[in-house]
CSV table of C-alpha atoms and ligand atoms in Angstrom, one decimal:
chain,number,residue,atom,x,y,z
R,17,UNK,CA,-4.7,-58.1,-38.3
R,18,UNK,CA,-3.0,-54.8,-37.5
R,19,UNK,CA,-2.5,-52.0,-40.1
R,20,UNK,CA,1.5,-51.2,-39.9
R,21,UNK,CA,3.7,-48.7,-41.3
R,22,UNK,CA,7.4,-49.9,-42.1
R,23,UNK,CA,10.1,-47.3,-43.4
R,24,UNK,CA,13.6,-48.7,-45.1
R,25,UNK,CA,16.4,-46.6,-45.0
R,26,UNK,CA,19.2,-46.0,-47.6
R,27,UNK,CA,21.4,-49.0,-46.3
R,28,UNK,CA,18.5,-51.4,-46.0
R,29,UNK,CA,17.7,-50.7,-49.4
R,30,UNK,CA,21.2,-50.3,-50.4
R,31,UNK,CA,21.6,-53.4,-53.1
R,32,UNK,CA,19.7,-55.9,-54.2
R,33,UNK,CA,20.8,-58.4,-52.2
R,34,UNK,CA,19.2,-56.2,-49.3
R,35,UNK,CA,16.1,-55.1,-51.3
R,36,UNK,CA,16.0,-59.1,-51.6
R,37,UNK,CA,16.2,-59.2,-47.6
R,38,UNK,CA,13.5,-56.8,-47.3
R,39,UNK,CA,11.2,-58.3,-49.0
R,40,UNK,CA,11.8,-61.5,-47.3
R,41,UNK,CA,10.2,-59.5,-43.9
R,42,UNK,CA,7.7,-57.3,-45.7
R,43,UNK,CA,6.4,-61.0,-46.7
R,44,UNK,CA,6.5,-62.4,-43.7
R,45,UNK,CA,4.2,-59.8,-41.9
R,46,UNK,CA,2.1,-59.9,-44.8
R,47,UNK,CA,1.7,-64.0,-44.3
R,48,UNK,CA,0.9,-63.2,-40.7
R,49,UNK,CA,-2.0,-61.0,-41.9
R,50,UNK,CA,-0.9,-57.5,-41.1
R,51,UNK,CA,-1.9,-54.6,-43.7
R,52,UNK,CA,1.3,-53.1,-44.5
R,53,UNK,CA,2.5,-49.8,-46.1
R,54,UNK,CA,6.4,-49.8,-46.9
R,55,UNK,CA,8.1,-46.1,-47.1
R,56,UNK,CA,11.5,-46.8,-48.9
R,57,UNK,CA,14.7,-44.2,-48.8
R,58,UNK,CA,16.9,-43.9,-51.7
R,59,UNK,CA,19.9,-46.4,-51.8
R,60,UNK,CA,22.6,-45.7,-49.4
R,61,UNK,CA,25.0,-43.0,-51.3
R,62,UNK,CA,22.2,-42.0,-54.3
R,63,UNK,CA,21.0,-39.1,-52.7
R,64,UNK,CA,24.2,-37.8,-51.9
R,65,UNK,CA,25.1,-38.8,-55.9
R,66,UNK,CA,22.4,-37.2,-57.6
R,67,UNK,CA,23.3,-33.6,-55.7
R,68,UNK,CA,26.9,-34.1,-56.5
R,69,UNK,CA,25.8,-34.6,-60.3
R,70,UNK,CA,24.3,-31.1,-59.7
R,71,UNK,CA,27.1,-29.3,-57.7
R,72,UNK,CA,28.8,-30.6,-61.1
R,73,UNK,CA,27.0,-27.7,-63.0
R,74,UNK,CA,25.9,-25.4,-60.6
R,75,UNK,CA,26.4,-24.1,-56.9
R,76,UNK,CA,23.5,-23.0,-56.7
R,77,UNK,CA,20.8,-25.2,-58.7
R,78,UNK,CA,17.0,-24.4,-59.2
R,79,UNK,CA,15.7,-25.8,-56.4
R,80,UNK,CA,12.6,-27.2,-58.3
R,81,UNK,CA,15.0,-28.9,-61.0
R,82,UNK,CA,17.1,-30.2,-57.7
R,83,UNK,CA,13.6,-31.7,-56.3
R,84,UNK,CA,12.9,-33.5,-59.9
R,85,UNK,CA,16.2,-34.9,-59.5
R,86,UNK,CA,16.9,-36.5,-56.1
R,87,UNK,CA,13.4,-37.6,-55.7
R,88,UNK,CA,14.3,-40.2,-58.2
R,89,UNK,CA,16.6,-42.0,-55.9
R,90,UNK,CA,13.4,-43.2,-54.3
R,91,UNK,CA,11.8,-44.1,-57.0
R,92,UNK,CA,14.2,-46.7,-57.6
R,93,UNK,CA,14.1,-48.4,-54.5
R,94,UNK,CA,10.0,-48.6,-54.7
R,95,UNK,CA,10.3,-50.1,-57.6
R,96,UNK,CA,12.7,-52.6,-57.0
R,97,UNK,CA,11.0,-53.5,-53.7
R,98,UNK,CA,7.7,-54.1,-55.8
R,99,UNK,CA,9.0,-56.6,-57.9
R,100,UNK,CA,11.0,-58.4,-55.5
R,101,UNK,CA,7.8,-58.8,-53.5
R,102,UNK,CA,6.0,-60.1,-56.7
R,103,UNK,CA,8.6,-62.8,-57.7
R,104,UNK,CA,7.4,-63.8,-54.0
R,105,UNK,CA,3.9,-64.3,-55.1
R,106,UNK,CA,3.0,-61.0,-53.3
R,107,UNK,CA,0.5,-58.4,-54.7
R,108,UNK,CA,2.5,-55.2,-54.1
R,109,UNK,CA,2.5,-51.8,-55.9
R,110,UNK,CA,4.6,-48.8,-55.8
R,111,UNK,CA,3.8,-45.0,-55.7
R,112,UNK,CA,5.1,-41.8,-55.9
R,113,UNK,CA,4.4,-39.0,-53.4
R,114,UNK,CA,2.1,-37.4,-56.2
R,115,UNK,CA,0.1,-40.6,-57.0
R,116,UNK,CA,-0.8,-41.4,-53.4
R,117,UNK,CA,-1.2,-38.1,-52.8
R,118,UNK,CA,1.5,-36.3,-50.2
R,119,UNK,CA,0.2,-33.0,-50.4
R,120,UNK,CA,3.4,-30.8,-49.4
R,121,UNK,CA,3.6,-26.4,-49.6
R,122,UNK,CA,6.1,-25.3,-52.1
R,123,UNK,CA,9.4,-25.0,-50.1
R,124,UNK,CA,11.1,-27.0,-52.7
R,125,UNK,CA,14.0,-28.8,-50.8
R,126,UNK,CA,12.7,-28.5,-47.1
R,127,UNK,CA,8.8,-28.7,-47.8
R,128,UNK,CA,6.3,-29.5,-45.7
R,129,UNK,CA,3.6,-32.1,-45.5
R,130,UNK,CA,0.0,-30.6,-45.2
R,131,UNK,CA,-2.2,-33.2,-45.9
R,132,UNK,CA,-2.3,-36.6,-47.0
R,133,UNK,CA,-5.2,-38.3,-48.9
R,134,UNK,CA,-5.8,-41.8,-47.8
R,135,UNK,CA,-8.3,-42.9,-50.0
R,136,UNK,CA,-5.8,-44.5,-52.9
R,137,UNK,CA,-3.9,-46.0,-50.0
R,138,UNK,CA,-7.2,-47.8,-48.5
R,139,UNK,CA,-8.2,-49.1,-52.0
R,140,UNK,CA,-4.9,-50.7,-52.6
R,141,UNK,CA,-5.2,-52.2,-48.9
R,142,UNK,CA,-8.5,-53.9,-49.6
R,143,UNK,CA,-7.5,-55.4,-52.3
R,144,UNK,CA,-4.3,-57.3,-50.2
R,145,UNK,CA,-1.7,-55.5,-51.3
R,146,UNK,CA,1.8,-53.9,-50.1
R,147,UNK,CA,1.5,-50.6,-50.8
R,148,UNK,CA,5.2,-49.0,-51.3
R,149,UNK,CA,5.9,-45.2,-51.1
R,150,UNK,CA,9.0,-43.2,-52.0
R,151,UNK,CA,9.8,-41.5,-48.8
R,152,UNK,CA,11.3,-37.9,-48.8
R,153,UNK,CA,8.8,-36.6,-51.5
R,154,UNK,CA,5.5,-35.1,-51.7
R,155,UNK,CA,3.6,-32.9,-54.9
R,156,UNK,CA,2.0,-29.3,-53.8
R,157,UNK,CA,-1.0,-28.3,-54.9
R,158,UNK,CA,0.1,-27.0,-58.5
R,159,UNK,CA,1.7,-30.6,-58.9
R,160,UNK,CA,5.1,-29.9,-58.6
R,161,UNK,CA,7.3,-32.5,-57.2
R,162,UNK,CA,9.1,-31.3,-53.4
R,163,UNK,CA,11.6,-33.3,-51.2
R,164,UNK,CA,11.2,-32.9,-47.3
R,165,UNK,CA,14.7,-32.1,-46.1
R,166,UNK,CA,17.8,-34.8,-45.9
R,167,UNK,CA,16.4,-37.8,-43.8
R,168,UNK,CA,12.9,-36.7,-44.5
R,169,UNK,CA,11.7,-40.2,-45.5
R,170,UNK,CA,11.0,-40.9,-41.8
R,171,UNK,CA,8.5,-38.0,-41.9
R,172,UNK,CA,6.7,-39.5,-44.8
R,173,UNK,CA,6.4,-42.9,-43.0
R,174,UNK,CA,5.1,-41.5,-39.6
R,175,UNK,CA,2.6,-38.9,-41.7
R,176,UNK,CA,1.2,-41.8,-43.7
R,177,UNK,CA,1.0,-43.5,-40.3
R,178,UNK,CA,-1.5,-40.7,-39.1
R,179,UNK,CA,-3.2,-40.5,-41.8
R,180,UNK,CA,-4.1,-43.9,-42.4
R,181,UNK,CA,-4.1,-44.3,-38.2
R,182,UNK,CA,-2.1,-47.1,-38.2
R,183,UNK,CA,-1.0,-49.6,-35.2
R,184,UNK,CA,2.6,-48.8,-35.2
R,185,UNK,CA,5.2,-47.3,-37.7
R,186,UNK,CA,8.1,-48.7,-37.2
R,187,UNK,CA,11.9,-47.5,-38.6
R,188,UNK,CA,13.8,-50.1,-39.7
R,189,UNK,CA,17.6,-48.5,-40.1
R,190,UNK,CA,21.3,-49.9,-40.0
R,191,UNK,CA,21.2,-49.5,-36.1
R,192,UNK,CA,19.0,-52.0,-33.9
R,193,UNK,CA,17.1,-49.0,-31.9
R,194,UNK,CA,18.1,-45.9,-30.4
R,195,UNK,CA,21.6,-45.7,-28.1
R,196,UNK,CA,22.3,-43.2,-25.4
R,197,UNK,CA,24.4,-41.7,-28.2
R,198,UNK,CA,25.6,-42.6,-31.9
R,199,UNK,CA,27.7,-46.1,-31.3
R,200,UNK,CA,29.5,-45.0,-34.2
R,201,UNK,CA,31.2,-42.8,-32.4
R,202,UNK,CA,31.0,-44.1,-28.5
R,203,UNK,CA,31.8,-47.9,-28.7
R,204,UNK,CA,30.2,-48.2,-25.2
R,205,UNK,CA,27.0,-46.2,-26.2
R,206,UNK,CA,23.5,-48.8,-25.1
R,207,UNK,CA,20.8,-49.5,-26.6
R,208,UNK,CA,17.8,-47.8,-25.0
R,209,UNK,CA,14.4,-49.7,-24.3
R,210,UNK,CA,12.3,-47.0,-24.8
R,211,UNK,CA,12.6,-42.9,-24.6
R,212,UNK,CA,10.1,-40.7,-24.5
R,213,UNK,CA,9.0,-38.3,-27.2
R,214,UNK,CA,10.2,-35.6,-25.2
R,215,UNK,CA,13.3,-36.3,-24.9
R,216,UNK,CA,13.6,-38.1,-28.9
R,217,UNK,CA,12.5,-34.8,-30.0
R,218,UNK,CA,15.1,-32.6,-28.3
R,219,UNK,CA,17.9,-35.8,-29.2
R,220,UNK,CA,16.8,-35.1,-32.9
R,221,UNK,CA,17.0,-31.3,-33.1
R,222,UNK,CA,20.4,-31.3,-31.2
R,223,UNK,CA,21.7,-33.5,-33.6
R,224,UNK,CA,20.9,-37.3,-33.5
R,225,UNK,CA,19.9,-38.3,-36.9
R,226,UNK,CA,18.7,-41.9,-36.1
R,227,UNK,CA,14.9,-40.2,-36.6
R,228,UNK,CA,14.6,-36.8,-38.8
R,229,UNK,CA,12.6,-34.0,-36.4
R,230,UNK,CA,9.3,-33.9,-38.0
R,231,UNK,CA,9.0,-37.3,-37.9
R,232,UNK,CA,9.2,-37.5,-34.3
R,233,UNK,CA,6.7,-33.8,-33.9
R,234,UNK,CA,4.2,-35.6,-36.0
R,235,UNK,CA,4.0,-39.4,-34.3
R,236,UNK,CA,3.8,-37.4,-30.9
R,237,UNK,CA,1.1,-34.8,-31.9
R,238,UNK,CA,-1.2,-38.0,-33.8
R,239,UNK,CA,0.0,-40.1,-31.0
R,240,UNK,CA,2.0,-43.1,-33.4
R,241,UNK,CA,3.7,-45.7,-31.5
R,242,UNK,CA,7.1,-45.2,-33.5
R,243,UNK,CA,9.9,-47.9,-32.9
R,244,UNK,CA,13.4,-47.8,-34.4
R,245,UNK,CA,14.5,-51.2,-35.4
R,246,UNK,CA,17.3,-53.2,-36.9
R,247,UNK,CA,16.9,-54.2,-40.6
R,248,UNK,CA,19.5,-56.5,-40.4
R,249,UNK,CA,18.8,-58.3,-37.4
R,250,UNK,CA,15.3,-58.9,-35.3
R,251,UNK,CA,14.9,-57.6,-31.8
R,252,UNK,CA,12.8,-55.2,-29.7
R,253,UNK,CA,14.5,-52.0,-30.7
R,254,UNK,CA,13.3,-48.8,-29.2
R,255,UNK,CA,10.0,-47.4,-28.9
R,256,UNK,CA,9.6,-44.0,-28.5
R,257,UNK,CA,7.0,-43.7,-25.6
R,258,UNK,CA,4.0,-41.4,-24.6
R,259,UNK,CA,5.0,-39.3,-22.0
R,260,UNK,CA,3.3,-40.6,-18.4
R,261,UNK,CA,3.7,-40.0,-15.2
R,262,UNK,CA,5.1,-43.5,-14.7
R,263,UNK,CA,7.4,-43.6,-17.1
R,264,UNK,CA,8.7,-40.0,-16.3
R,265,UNK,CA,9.0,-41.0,-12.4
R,266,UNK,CA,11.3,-43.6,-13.2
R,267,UNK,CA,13.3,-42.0,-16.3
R,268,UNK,CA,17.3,-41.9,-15.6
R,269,UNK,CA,18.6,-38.1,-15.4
R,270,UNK,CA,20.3,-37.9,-18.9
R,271,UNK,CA,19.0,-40.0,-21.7
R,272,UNK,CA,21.6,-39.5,-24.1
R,273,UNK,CA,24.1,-37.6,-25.3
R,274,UNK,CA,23.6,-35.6,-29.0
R,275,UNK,CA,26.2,-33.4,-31.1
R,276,UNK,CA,25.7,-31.7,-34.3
R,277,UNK,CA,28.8,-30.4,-36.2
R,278,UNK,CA,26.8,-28.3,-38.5
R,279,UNK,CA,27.1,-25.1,-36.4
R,280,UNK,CA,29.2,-22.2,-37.0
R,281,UNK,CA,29.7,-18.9,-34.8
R,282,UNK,CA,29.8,-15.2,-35.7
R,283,UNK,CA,31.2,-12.6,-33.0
R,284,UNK,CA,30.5,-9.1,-33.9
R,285,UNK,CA,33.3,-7.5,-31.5
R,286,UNK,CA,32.6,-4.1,-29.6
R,287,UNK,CA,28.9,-3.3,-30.2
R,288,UNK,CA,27.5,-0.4,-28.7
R,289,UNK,CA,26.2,-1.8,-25.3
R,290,UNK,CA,22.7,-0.2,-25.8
R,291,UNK,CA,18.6,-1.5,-25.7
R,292,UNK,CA,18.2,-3.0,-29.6
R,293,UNK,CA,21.3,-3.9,-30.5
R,294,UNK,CA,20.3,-8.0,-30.4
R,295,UNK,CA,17.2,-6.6,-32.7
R,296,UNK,CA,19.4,-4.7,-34.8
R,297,UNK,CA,21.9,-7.8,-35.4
R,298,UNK,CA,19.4,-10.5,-35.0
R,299,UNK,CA,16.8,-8.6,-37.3
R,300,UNK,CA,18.9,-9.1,-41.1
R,301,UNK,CA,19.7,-12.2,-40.5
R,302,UNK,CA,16.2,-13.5,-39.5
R,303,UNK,CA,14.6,-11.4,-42.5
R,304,UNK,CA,16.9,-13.5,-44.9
R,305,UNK,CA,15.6,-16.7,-43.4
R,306,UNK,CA,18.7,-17.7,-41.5
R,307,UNK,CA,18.0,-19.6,-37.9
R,308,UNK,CA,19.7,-18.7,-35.1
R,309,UNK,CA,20.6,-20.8,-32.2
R,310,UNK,CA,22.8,-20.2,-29.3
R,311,UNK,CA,23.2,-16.6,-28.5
R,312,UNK,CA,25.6,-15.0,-26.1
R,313,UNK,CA,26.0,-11.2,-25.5
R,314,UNK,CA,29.1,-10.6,-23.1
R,315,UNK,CA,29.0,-8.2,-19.7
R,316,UNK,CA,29.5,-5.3,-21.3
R,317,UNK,CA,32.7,-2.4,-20.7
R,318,UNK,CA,33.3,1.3,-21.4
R,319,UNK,CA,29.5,0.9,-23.3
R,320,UNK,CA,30.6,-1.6,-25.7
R,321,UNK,CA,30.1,-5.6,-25.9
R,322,UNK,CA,30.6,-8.4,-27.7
R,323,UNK,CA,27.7,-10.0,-29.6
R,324,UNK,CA,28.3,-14.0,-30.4
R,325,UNK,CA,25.9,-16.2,-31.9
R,326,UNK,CA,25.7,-19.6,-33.8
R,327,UNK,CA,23.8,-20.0,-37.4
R,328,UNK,CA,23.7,-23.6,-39.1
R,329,UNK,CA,27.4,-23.9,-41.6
R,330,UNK,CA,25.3,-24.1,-44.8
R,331,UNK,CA,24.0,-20.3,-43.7
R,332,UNK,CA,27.4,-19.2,-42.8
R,333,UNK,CA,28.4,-17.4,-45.8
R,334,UNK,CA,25.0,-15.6,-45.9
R,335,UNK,CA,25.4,-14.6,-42.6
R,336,UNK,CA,28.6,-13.4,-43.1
R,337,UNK,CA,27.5,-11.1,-45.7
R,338,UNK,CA,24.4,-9.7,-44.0
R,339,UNK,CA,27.0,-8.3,-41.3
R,340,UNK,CA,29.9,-6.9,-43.4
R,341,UNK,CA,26.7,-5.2,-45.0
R,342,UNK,CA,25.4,-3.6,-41.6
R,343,UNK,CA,28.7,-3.4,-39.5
R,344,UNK,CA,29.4,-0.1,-40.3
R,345,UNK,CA,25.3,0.8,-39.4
R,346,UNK,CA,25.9,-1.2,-36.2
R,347,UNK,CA,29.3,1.0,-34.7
R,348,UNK,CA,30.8,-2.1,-34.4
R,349,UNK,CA,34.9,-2.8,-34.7
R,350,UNK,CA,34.8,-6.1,-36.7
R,351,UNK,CA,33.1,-9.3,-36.8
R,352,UNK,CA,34.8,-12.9,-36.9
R,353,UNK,CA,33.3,-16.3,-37.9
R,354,UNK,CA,34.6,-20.0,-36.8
R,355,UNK,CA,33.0,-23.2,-38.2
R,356,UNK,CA,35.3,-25.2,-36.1
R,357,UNK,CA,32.9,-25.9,-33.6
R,358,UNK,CA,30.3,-28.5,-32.3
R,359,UNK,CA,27.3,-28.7,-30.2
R,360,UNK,CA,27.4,-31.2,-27.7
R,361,UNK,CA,24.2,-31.9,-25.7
R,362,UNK,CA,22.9,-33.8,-22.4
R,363,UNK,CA,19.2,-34.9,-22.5
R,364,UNK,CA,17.0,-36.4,-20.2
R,365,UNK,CA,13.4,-35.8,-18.6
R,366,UNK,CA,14.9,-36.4,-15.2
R,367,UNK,CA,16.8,-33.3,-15.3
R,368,UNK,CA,13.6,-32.0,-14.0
R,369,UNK,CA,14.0,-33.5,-10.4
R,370,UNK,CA,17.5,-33.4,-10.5
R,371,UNK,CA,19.8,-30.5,-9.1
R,372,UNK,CA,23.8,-30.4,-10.7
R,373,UNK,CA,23.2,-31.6,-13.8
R,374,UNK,CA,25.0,-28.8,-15.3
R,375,UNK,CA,27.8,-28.6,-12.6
R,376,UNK,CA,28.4,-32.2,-13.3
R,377,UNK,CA,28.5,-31.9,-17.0
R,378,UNK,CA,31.0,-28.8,-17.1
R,379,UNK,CA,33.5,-30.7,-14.6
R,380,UNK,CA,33.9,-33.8,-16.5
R,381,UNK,CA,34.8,-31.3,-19.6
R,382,UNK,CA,36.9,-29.4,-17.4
R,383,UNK,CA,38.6,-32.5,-16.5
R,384,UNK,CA,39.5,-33.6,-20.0
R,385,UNK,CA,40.4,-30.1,-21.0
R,386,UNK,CA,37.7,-28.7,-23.3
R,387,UNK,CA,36.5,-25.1,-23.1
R,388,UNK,CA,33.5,-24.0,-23.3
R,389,UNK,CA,32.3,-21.6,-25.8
R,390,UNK,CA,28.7,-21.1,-25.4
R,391,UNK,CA,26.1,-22.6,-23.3
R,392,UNK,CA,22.3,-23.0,-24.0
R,393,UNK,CA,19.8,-24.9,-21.9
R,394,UNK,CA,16.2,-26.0,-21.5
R,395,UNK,CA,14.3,-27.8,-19.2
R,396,UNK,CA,15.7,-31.2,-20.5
R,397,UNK,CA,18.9,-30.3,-22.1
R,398,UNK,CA,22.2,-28.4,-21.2
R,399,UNK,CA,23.6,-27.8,-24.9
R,400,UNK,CA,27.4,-26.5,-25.1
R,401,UNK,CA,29.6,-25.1,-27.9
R,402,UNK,CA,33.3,-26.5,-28.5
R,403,UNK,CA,36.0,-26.7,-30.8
R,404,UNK,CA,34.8,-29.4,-33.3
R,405,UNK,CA,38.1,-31.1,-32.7
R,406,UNK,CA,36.9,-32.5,-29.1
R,407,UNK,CA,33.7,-33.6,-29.9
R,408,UNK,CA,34.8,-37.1,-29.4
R,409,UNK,CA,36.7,-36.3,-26.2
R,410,UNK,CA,33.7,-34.4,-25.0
R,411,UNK,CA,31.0,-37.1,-26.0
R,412,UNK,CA,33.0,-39.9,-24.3
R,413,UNK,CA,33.5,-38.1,-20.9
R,414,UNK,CA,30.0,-37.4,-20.8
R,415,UNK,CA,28.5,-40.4,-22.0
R,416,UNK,CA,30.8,-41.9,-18.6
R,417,UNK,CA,30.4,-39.2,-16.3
R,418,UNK,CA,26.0,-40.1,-16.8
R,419,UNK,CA,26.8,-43.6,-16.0
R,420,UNK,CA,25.7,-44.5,-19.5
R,421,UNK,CA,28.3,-46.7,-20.4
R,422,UNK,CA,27.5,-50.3,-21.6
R,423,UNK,CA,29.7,-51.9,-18.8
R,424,UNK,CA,28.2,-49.4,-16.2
R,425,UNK,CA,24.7,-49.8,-14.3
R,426,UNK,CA,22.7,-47.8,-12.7
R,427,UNK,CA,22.8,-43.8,-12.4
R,428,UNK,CA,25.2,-41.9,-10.6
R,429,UNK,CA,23.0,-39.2,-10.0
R,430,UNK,CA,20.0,-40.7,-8.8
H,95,ADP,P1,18.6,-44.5,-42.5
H,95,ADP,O1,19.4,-44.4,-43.8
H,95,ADP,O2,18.1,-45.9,-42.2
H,95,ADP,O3,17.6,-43.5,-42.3
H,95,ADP,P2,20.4,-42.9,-40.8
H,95,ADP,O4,21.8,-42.9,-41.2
H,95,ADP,O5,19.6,-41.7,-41.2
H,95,ADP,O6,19.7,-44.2,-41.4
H,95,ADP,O7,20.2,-43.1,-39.2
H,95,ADP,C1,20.9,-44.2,-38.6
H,95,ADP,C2,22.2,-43.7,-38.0
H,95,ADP,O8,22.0,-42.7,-37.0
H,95,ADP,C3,23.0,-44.7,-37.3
H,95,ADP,O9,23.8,-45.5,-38.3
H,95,ADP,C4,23.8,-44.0,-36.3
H,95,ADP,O10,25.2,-43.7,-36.8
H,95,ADP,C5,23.2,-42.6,-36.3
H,95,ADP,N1,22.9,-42.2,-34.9
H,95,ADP,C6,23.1,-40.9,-34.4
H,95,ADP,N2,22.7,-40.9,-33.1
H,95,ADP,C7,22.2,-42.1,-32.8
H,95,ADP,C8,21.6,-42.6,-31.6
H,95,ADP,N3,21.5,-41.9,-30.5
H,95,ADP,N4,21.2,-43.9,-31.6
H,95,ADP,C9,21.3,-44.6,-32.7
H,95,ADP,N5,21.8,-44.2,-33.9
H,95,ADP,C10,22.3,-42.9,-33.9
H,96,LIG,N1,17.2,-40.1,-49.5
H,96,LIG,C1,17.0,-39.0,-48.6
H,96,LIG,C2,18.3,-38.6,-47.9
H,96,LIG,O1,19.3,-39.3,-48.1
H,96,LIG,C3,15.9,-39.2,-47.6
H,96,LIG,C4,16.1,-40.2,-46.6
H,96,LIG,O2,16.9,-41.1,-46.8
H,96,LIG,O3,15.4,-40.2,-45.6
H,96,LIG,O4,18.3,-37.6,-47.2
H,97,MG,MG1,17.6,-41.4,-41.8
């Protein structure tokens, strides 16, 4: 008998008919003896509903009230889910983030979970049955409700995992495991076996939303086995693996291949080329709580430079306003903004023992004509900046160039 954590997303929850179908599997462990815990997402579309309903009276709505409002969507789905399972003769209950309880800060929209107390959870398990929990919400400690961030609902499942040290957690989504990049937009992208958390946790914060960051920070630091599986259909899926030495000797150079469109650049054209001026730029925009990502500052001529750097879109027009405030302070000419771009990224552990990564990556984009903006890398990724209008392009070369298309074995590079 194995304690398991199972997370729905919005499409496996997205109608009744599929609440239906996940029952059918939640009672099908449960007849096989495993102690389950069921995280449910919102159905597929509510989320995005309620905050339309919202953006219908406001721009910019009290984050709190926002918080009350699209944690519903998950409330829904639990309770659905519950009854299904007890027109199957299963004893199930549903709670909210508060009742379980998902302690969270206060960062209404993009909180945090601090703690979570397992004792409710454990009660419930003893006495056989399926305990169901919205994802994607939690209660600080005045009792206020607080979302997690979009996607956050696999963070929930992976936290209750580690707090209730369960065997696995596994993601059941609309995909059947994790692919060298999103099929949905590389027909020939593969399903991978298994990936290491190091390299799922630089997929996820370049852009792959098959697993939302923190879920994959949290089942690496409490050491969950987290698999992504199909909802729709059974197979192995993908586990995301513990680092070894093993499975690190024999990783392929790239992984996969992520892209986030959610990016948008700022030039700040001829800044004085003089010690401070990244600290003078940089420094605003931090203090207003903006992230920064890929920085370049150009060689520099007749003392001034240009100063570029990327900021996520929905900080754009903050960031723009921050410099039109201090570009007069800063002796620069003008600034300029483009939100026509896209991060594309190579990952892989294997990059490590691997020379030319990066001289094979920039060829194949040479070779299908996309320029590159801005480059960033770490030890196991090579990110670039292009116009968002060949991502696709710029995916698909490099998806072939790795060797990781379906029809293709093997890796060139190795
Ligand atoms: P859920 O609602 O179940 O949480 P998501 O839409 O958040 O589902 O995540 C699943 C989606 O992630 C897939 O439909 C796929 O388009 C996308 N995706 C992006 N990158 C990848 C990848 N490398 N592997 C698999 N799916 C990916
Ligand atoms: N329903 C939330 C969203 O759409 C959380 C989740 O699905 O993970 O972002
Ligand atoms: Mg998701």
């Amino acid at each position: 008998m194995a304690l398991i954590v199972q997370k729905y997303g919005g499409t496996s929850v997205g109608s009744i008919e599929r609440i239906e179908a996940v029952a059918e599997r939640v009672a099908k462990h449960h007849a096989a003896g495993d102690q389950l815990i069921v995280v449910v997402s919102a159905m597929s579309g509510e989320t995005n509903r309620l905050l339309g309903l919202a953006g219908e009276i406001s721009e910019t709505p009290d984050l709190r009230e926002l918080d009350m409002l699209v944690s519903t969507g998950e409330q829904v789905s639990m309770a659905l889910l519950a009854m299904a399972l007890h027109k199957r003769g299963i004893g199930a209950i549903s709670l909210k983030g508060s009742q379980v309880a998902i302690k969270t800060d206060s960062f209404h929209s993009k909180a945090r979970i601090k703690d979570i107390d397992a004792t409710r959870l454990h009660a419930e398990l003893a006495e056989s049955k399926v305990v169901i929990v919205a994802g994607f919400q939690g209660v600080d400690e005045r009792g206020e409700t607080t979302t997690l961030g979009r996607g956050g609902s696999d963070t929930s499942a992976v936290a209750l995992a580690a707090a209730v040290k369960a065997a696995e957690c596994q993601i059941y989504t609309d995909v059947d495991g994790v692919y060298t990049t999103d099929p949905r937009v590389v027909d020939g992208a593969k399903r991978l076996d298994s990936i290491t958390f190091e390299e799922m946790l630089e997929m996820a914060s370049m852009g792959s939303k098959v697993l939302h960051l923190r879920s994959v920070e949290f089942a690496g630091k409490y050491g969950i086995p987290l698999r992504v599986l199909s909802s729709f259909k059974d197979g192995p899926g993908t586990l995301i693996s513990v680092d070894n030495e093993e499975n690190l000797m024999e990783a392929p150079t790239i992984a996969g291949i992520a892209f986030n469109r959610d990016e948008a650049k700022l030039t700040i054209v001829g800044v004085p080329d003089t010690p401070g001026i990244a600290y003078q730029i940089l420094g605003p925009i931090g203090e207003a709580n903006i992230e920064v990502d890929v920085i370049l500052q150009n060689v520099g001529d007749e003392g001034k430079t240009d100063f570029t750097f990327t900021v996520s879109r929905n900080d754009l027009t903050r960031a723009e306003e921050i410099l039109e405030t201090h570009i007069t302070q800063l002796g620069a000419m003008e600034w300029r903004s483009d939100s026509k771009i896209a991060k594309v990224s190579v990952v892989g552990v294997g990059m490590r023992s691997h020379a030319g990564v990066a001289a094979t990556m920039f060829r194949a984009l040479s070779e299908v004509g996309v320029n590159i903006q801005m480059i960033s890398t770490s030890e196991i990724k090579i990110s670039v900046i292009i116009e968002e209008k060949f991502l696709e392009l710029a995916v698909r070369a490099l998806h072939s160039v790795f060797g990781l298309d379906a029809d293709e074995a093997g890796d060139p590079e190795s």
